[in-house]
Short mmCIF file of C-alpha atoms in Angstrom, two decimals:
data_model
loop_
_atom_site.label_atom_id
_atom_site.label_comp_id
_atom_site.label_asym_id
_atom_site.label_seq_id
_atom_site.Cartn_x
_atom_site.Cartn_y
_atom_site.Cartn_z
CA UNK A 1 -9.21 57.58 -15.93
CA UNK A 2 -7.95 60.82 -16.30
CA UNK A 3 -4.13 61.69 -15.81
CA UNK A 4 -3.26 65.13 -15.40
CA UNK A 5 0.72 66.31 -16.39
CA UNK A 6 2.08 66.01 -13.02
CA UNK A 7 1.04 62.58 -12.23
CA UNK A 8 2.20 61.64 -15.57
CA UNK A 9 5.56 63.41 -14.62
CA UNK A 10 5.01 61.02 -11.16
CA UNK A 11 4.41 57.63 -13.41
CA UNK A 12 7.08 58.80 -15.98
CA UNK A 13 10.12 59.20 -12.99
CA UNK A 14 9.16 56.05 -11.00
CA UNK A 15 8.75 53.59 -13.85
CA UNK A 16 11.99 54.95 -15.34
CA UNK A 17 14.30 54.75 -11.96
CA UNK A 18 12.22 51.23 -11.10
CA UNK A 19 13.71 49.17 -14.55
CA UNK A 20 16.95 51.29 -14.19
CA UNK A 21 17.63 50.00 -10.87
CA UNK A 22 15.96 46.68 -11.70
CA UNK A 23 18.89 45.35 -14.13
CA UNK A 24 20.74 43.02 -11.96
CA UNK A 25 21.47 41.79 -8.13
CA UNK A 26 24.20 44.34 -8.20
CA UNK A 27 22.10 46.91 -9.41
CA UNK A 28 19.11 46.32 -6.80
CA UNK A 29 21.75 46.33 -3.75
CA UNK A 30 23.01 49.32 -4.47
CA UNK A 31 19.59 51.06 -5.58
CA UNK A 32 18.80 49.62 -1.76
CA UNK A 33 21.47 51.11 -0.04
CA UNK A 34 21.96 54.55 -1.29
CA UNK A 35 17.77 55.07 -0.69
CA UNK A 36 18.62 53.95 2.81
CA UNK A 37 21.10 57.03 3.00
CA UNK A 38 18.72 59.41 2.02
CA UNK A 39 16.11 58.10 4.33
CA UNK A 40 17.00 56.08 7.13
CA UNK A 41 14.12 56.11 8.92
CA UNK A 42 13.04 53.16 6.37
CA UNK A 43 14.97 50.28 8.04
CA UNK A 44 13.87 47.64 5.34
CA UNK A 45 15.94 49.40 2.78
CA UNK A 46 19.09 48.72 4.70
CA UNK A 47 17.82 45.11 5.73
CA UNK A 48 16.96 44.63 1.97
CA UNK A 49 20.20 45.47 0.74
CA UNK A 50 21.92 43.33 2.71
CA UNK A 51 19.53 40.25 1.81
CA UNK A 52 20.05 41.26 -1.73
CA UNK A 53 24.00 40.89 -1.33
CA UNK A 54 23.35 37.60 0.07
CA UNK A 55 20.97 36.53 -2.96
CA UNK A 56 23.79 37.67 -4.99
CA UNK A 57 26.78 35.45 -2.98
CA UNK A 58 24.04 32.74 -3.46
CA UNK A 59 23.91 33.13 -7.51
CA UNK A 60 27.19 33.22 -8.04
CA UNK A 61 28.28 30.39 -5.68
CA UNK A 62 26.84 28.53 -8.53
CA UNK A 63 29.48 29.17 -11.02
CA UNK A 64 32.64 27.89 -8.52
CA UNK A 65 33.72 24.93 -8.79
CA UNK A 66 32.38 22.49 -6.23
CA UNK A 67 28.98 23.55 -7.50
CA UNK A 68 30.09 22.28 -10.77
CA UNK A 69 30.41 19.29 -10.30
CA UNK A 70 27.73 18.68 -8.16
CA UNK A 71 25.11 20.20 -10.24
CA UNK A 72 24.85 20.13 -13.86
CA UNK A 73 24.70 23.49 -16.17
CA UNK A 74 20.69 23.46 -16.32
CA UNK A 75 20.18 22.77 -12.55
CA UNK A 76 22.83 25.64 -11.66
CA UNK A 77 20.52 27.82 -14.40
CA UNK A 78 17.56 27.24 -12.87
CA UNK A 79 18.76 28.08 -9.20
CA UNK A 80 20.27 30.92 -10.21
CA UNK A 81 17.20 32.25 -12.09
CA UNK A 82 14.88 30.95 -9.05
CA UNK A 83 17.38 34.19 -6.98
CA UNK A 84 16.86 36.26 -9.93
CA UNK A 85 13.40 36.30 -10.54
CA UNK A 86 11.98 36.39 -6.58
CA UNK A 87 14.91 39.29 -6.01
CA UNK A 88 13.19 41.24 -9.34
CA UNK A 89 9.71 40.80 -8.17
CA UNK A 90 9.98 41.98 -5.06
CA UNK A 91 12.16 45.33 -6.64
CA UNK A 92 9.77 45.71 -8.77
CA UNK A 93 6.67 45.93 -5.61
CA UNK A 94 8.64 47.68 -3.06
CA UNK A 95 11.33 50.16 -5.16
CA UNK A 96 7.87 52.41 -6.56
CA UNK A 97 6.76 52.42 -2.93
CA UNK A 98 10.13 53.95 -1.70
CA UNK A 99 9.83 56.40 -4.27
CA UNK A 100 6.53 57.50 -3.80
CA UNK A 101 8.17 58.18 -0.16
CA UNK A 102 10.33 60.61 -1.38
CA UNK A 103 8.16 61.94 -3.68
CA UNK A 104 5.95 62.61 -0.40
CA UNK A 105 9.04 64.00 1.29
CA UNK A 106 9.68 66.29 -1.79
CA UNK A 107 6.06 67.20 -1.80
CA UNK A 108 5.43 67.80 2.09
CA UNK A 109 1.83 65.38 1.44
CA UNK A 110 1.06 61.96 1.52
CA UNK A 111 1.21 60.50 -2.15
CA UNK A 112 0.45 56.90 -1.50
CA UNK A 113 -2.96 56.71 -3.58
CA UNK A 114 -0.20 56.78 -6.70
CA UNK A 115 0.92 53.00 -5.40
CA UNK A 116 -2.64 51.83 -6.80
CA UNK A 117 -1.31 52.47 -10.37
CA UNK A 118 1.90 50.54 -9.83
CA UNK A 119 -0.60 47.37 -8.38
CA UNK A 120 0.82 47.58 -4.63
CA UNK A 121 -1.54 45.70 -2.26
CA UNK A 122 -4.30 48.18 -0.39
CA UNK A 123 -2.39 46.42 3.03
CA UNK A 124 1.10 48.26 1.72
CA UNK A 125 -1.17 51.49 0.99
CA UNK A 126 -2.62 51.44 3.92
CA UNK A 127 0.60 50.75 6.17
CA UNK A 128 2.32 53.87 4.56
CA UNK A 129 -0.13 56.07 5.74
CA UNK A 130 -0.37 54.88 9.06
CA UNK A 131 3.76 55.58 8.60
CA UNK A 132 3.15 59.19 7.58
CA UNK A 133 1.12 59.89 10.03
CA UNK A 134 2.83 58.25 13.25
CA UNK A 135 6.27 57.67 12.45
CA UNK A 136 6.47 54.15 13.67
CA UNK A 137 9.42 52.86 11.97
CA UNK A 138 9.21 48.84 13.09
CA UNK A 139 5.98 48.45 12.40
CA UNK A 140 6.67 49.73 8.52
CA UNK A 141 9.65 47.33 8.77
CA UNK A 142 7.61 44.34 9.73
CA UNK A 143 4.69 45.40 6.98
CA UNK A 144 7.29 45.50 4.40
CA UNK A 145 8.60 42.15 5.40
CA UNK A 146 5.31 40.95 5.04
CA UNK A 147 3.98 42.14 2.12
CA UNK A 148 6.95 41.09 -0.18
CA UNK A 149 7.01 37.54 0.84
CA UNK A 150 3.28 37.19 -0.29
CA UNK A 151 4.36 38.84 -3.80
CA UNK A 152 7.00 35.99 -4.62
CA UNK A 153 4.47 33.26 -2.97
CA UNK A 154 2.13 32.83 -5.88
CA UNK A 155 4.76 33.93 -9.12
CA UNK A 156 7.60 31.85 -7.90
CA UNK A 157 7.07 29.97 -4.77
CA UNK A 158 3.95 28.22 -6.27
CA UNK A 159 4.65 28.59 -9.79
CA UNK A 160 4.30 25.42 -11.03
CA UNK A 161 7.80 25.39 -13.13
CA UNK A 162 9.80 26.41 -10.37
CA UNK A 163 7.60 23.76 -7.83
CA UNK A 164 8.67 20.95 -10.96
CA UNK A 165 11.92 22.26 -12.12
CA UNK A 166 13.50 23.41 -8.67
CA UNK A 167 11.71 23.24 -5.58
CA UNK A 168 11.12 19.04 -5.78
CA UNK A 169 14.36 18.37 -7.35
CA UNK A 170 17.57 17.48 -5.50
CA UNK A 171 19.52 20.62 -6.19
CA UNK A 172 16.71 22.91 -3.77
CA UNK A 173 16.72 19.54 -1.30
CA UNK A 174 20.51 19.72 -0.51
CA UNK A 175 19.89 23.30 0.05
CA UNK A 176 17.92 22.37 3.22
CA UNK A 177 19.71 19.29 4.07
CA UNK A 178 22.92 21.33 4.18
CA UNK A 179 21.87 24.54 5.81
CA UNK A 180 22.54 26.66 3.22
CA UNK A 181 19.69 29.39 3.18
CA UNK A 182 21.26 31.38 5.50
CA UNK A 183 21.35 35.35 5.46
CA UNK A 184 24.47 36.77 6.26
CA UNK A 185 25.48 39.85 8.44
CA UNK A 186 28.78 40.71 7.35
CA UNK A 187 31.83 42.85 9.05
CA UNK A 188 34.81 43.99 8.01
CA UNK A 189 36.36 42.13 11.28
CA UNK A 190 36.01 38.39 12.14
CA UNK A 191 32.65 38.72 13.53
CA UNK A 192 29.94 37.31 11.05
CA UNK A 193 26.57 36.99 12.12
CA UNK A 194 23.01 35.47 10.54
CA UNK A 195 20.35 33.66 10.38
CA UNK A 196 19.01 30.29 8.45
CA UNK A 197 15.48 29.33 7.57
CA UNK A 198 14.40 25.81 7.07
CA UNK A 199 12.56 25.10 4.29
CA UNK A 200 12.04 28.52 2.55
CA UNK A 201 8.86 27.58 0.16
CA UNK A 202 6.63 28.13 3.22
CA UNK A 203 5.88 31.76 3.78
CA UNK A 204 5.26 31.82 7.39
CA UNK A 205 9.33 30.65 7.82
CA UNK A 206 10.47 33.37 5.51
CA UNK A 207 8.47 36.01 7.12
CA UNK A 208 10.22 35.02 10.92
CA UNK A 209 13.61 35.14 9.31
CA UNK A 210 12.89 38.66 8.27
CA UNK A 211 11.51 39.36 11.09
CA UNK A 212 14.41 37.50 12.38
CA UNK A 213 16.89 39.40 10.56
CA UNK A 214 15.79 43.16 11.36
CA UNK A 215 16.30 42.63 15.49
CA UNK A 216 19.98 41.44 14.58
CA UNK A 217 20.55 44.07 12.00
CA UNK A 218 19.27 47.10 14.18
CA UNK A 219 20.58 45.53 17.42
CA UNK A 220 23.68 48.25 18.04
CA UNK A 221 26.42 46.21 18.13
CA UNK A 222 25.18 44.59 15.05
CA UNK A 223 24.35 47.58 13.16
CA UNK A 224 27.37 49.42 13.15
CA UNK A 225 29.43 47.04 11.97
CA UNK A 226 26.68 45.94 8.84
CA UNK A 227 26.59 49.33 8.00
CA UNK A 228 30.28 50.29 7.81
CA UNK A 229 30.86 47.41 5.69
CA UNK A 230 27.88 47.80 3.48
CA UNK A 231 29.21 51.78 3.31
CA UNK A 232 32.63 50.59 2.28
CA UNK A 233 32.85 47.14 0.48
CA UNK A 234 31.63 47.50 -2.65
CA UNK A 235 29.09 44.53 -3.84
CA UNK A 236 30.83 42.52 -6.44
CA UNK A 237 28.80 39.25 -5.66
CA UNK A 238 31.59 37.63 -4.18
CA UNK A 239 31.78 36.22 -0.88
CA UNK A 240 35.31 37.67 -1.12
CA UNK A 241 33.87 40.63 -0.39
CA UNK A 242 33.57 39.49 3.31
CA UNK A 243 35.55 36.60 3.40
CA UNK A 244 38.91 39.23 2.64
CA UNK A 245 38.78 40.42 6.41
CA UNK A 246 38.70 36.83 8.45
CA UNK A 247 42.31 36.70 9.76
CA UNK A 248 42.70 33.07 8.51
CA UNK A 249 40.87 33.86 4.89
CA UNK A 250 41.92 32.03 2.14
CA UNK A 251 41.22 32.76 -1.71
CA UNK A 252 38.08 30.94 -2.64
CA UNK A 253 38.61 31.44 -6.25
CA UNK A 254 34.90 32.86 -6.11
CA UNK A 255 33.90 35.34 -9.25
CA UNK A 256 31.79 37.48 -9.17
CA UNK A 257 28.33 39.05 -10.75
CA UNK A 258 30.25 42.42 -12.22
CA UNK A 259 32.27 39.67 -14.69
CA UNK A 260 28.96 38.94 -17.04
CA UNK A 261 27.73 35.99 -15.04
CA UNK A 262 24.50 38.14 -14.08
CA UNK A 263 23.93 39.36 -17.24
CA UNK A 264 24.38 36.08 -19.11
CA UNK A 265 21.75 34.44 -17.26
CA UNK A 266 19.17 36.95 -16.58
CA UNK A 267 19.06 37.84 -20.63
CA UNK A 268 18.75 34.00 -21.30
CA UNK A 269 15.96 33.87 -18.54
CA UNK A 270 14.00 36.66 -19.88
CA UNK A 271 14.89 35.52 -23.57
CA UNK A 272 12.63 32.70 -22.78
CA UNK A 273 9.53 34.29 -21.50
CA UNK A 274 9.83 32.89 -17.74
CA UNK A 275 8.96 36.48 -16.40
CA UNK A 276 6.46 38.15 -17.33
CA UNK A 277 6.65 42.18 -16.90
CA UNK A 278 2.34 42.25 -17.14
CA UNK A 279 0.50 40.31 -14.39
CA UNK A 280 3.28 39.13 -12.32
CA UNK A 281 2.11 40.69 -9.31
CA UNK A 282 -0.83 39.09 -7.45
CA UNK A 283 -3.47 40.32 -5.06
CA UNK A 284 -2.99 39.51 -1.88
CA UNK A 285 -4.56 42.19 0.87
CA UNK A 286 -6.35 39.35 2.61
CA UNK A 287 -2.87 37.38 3.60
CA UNK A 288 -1.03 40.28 4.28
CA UNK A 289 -3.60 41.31 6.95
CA UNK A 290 -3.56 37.54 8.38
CA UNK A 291 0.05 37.75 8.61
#
């Protein structure tokens, strides 16, 4: 296939600002948000920011102390890179699809047909020039939603180390039992809202709760006061971050991602060949479509 300069130019930029951006939760969330500024009319990279903040208050919930002595250091590893991984696929699928947005912007033309080269599904493709063309802003929200549950489905959902190693041991089981895969709306007041999805290996589940999750987000009320915090309150991984503004808030002695803990495990994680940068993505036009 032949490559002129330009589109090398295109490849060059969007690979580059992709693993830039791709480092870490904290990294991703921010790499989220500030898109979102530039171009607001894509809602899902406000709602994935904020589900990115809560994927990081999940990891490093891990390292306090209750979780300590529940869990031993391996099972806390292995949740913690079950976050990481899913949260780095789906950056990896949907951050060169924002780009190629702006680049579009930049460009005053649809520039989709580049997505092909990065391997995002013909359904995405498709969906963004419907977008171009008619503006509809849920409907890209709701395709997005979509498409990036069906790329963790086969890579981490239904790999068959994280089925052995996490998803049939006790660790992921007390997760259900005890209500704890929840998404978070946070405020810098007392109001808190969310939502919770029971058993989050099946797809359809994960899907309503984003579904779930945009109509709260963009709901006005709602909005405004996600946004301002997301604007202000910088994302340290904490639940501090949120937990700072309840009138009755106590210290929860929670760290954070920005002190190493991120790092630490994610170069382990890679270390050992559990993600694979090649072939990670899967095809999967014909469930996005069913969806």
């Amino acid at each position: 296939m032949y490559i002129d300069a330009n589109l090398k130019a295109y490849l060059h930029y969007i690979t580059n600002k992709t693993t830039a951006h791709n480092q870490d939760n904290i990294t991703r969330t921010n790499a989220y948000f500030k898109f979102y500024l530039k171009f607001p009319e894509i809602k899902w990279a406000f709602l994935a920011s904020i589900v990115s903040r809560n994927a990081g208050w999940n990891m490093t919930d891990l390292q306090m102390t209750p979780f300590q002595y529940l869990l031993g250091k391996q099972e806390r590893e292995r949740l913690f890179m079950t976050y990481e991984r899913a949260n780095w696929l789906i950056f990896s699928d949907a951050y060169p699809q924002l780009l190629v947005y702006q680049l579009s912007k930049q460009n005053n033309k649809p520039m989709f047909d580049l997505l092909s080269l990065f391997h995002v599904s013909s359904y995405m493709i498709k969906e963004w020039h419907y977008f171009w063309k008619y503006c509809d802003e849920n409907r890209l929200v709701q395709a997005l939603i979509i498409n990036e549950q069906n790329v963790i489905q086969e890579p981490v959902i239904k790999q068959h180390y994280f089925q052995r190693r996490v998803f049939h041991q006790l660790p992921y089981q007390m997760q259900n039992f005890f209500m704890m895969n929840a998404v978070l709306l946070p405020s810098m007041s007392n109001d808190l809202y969310g939502a919770y999805v029971h058993n989050f290996t099946n797809r359809t589940n994960r899907i309503q709760l984003g579904k779930k999750l945009a109509s709260l987000i963009f709901s006005p009320t709602v909005y405004k006061q996600t946004f301002l915090f997301v604007k202000y309150c910088t994302h340290t991984g904490s639940r501090r971050d949120y937990e700072r503004f309840f009138e009755a808030s106590q210290t929860t002695g929670n760290p954070n991602l920005a002190n190493g803990i991120s790092h630490y495990y994610t170069s382990r994680y890679y270390s050992k060949g559990l993600v694979s940068i090649r072939g990670c993505k899967e095809k999967m036009d014909s469930r996005c479509t069913s969806m």
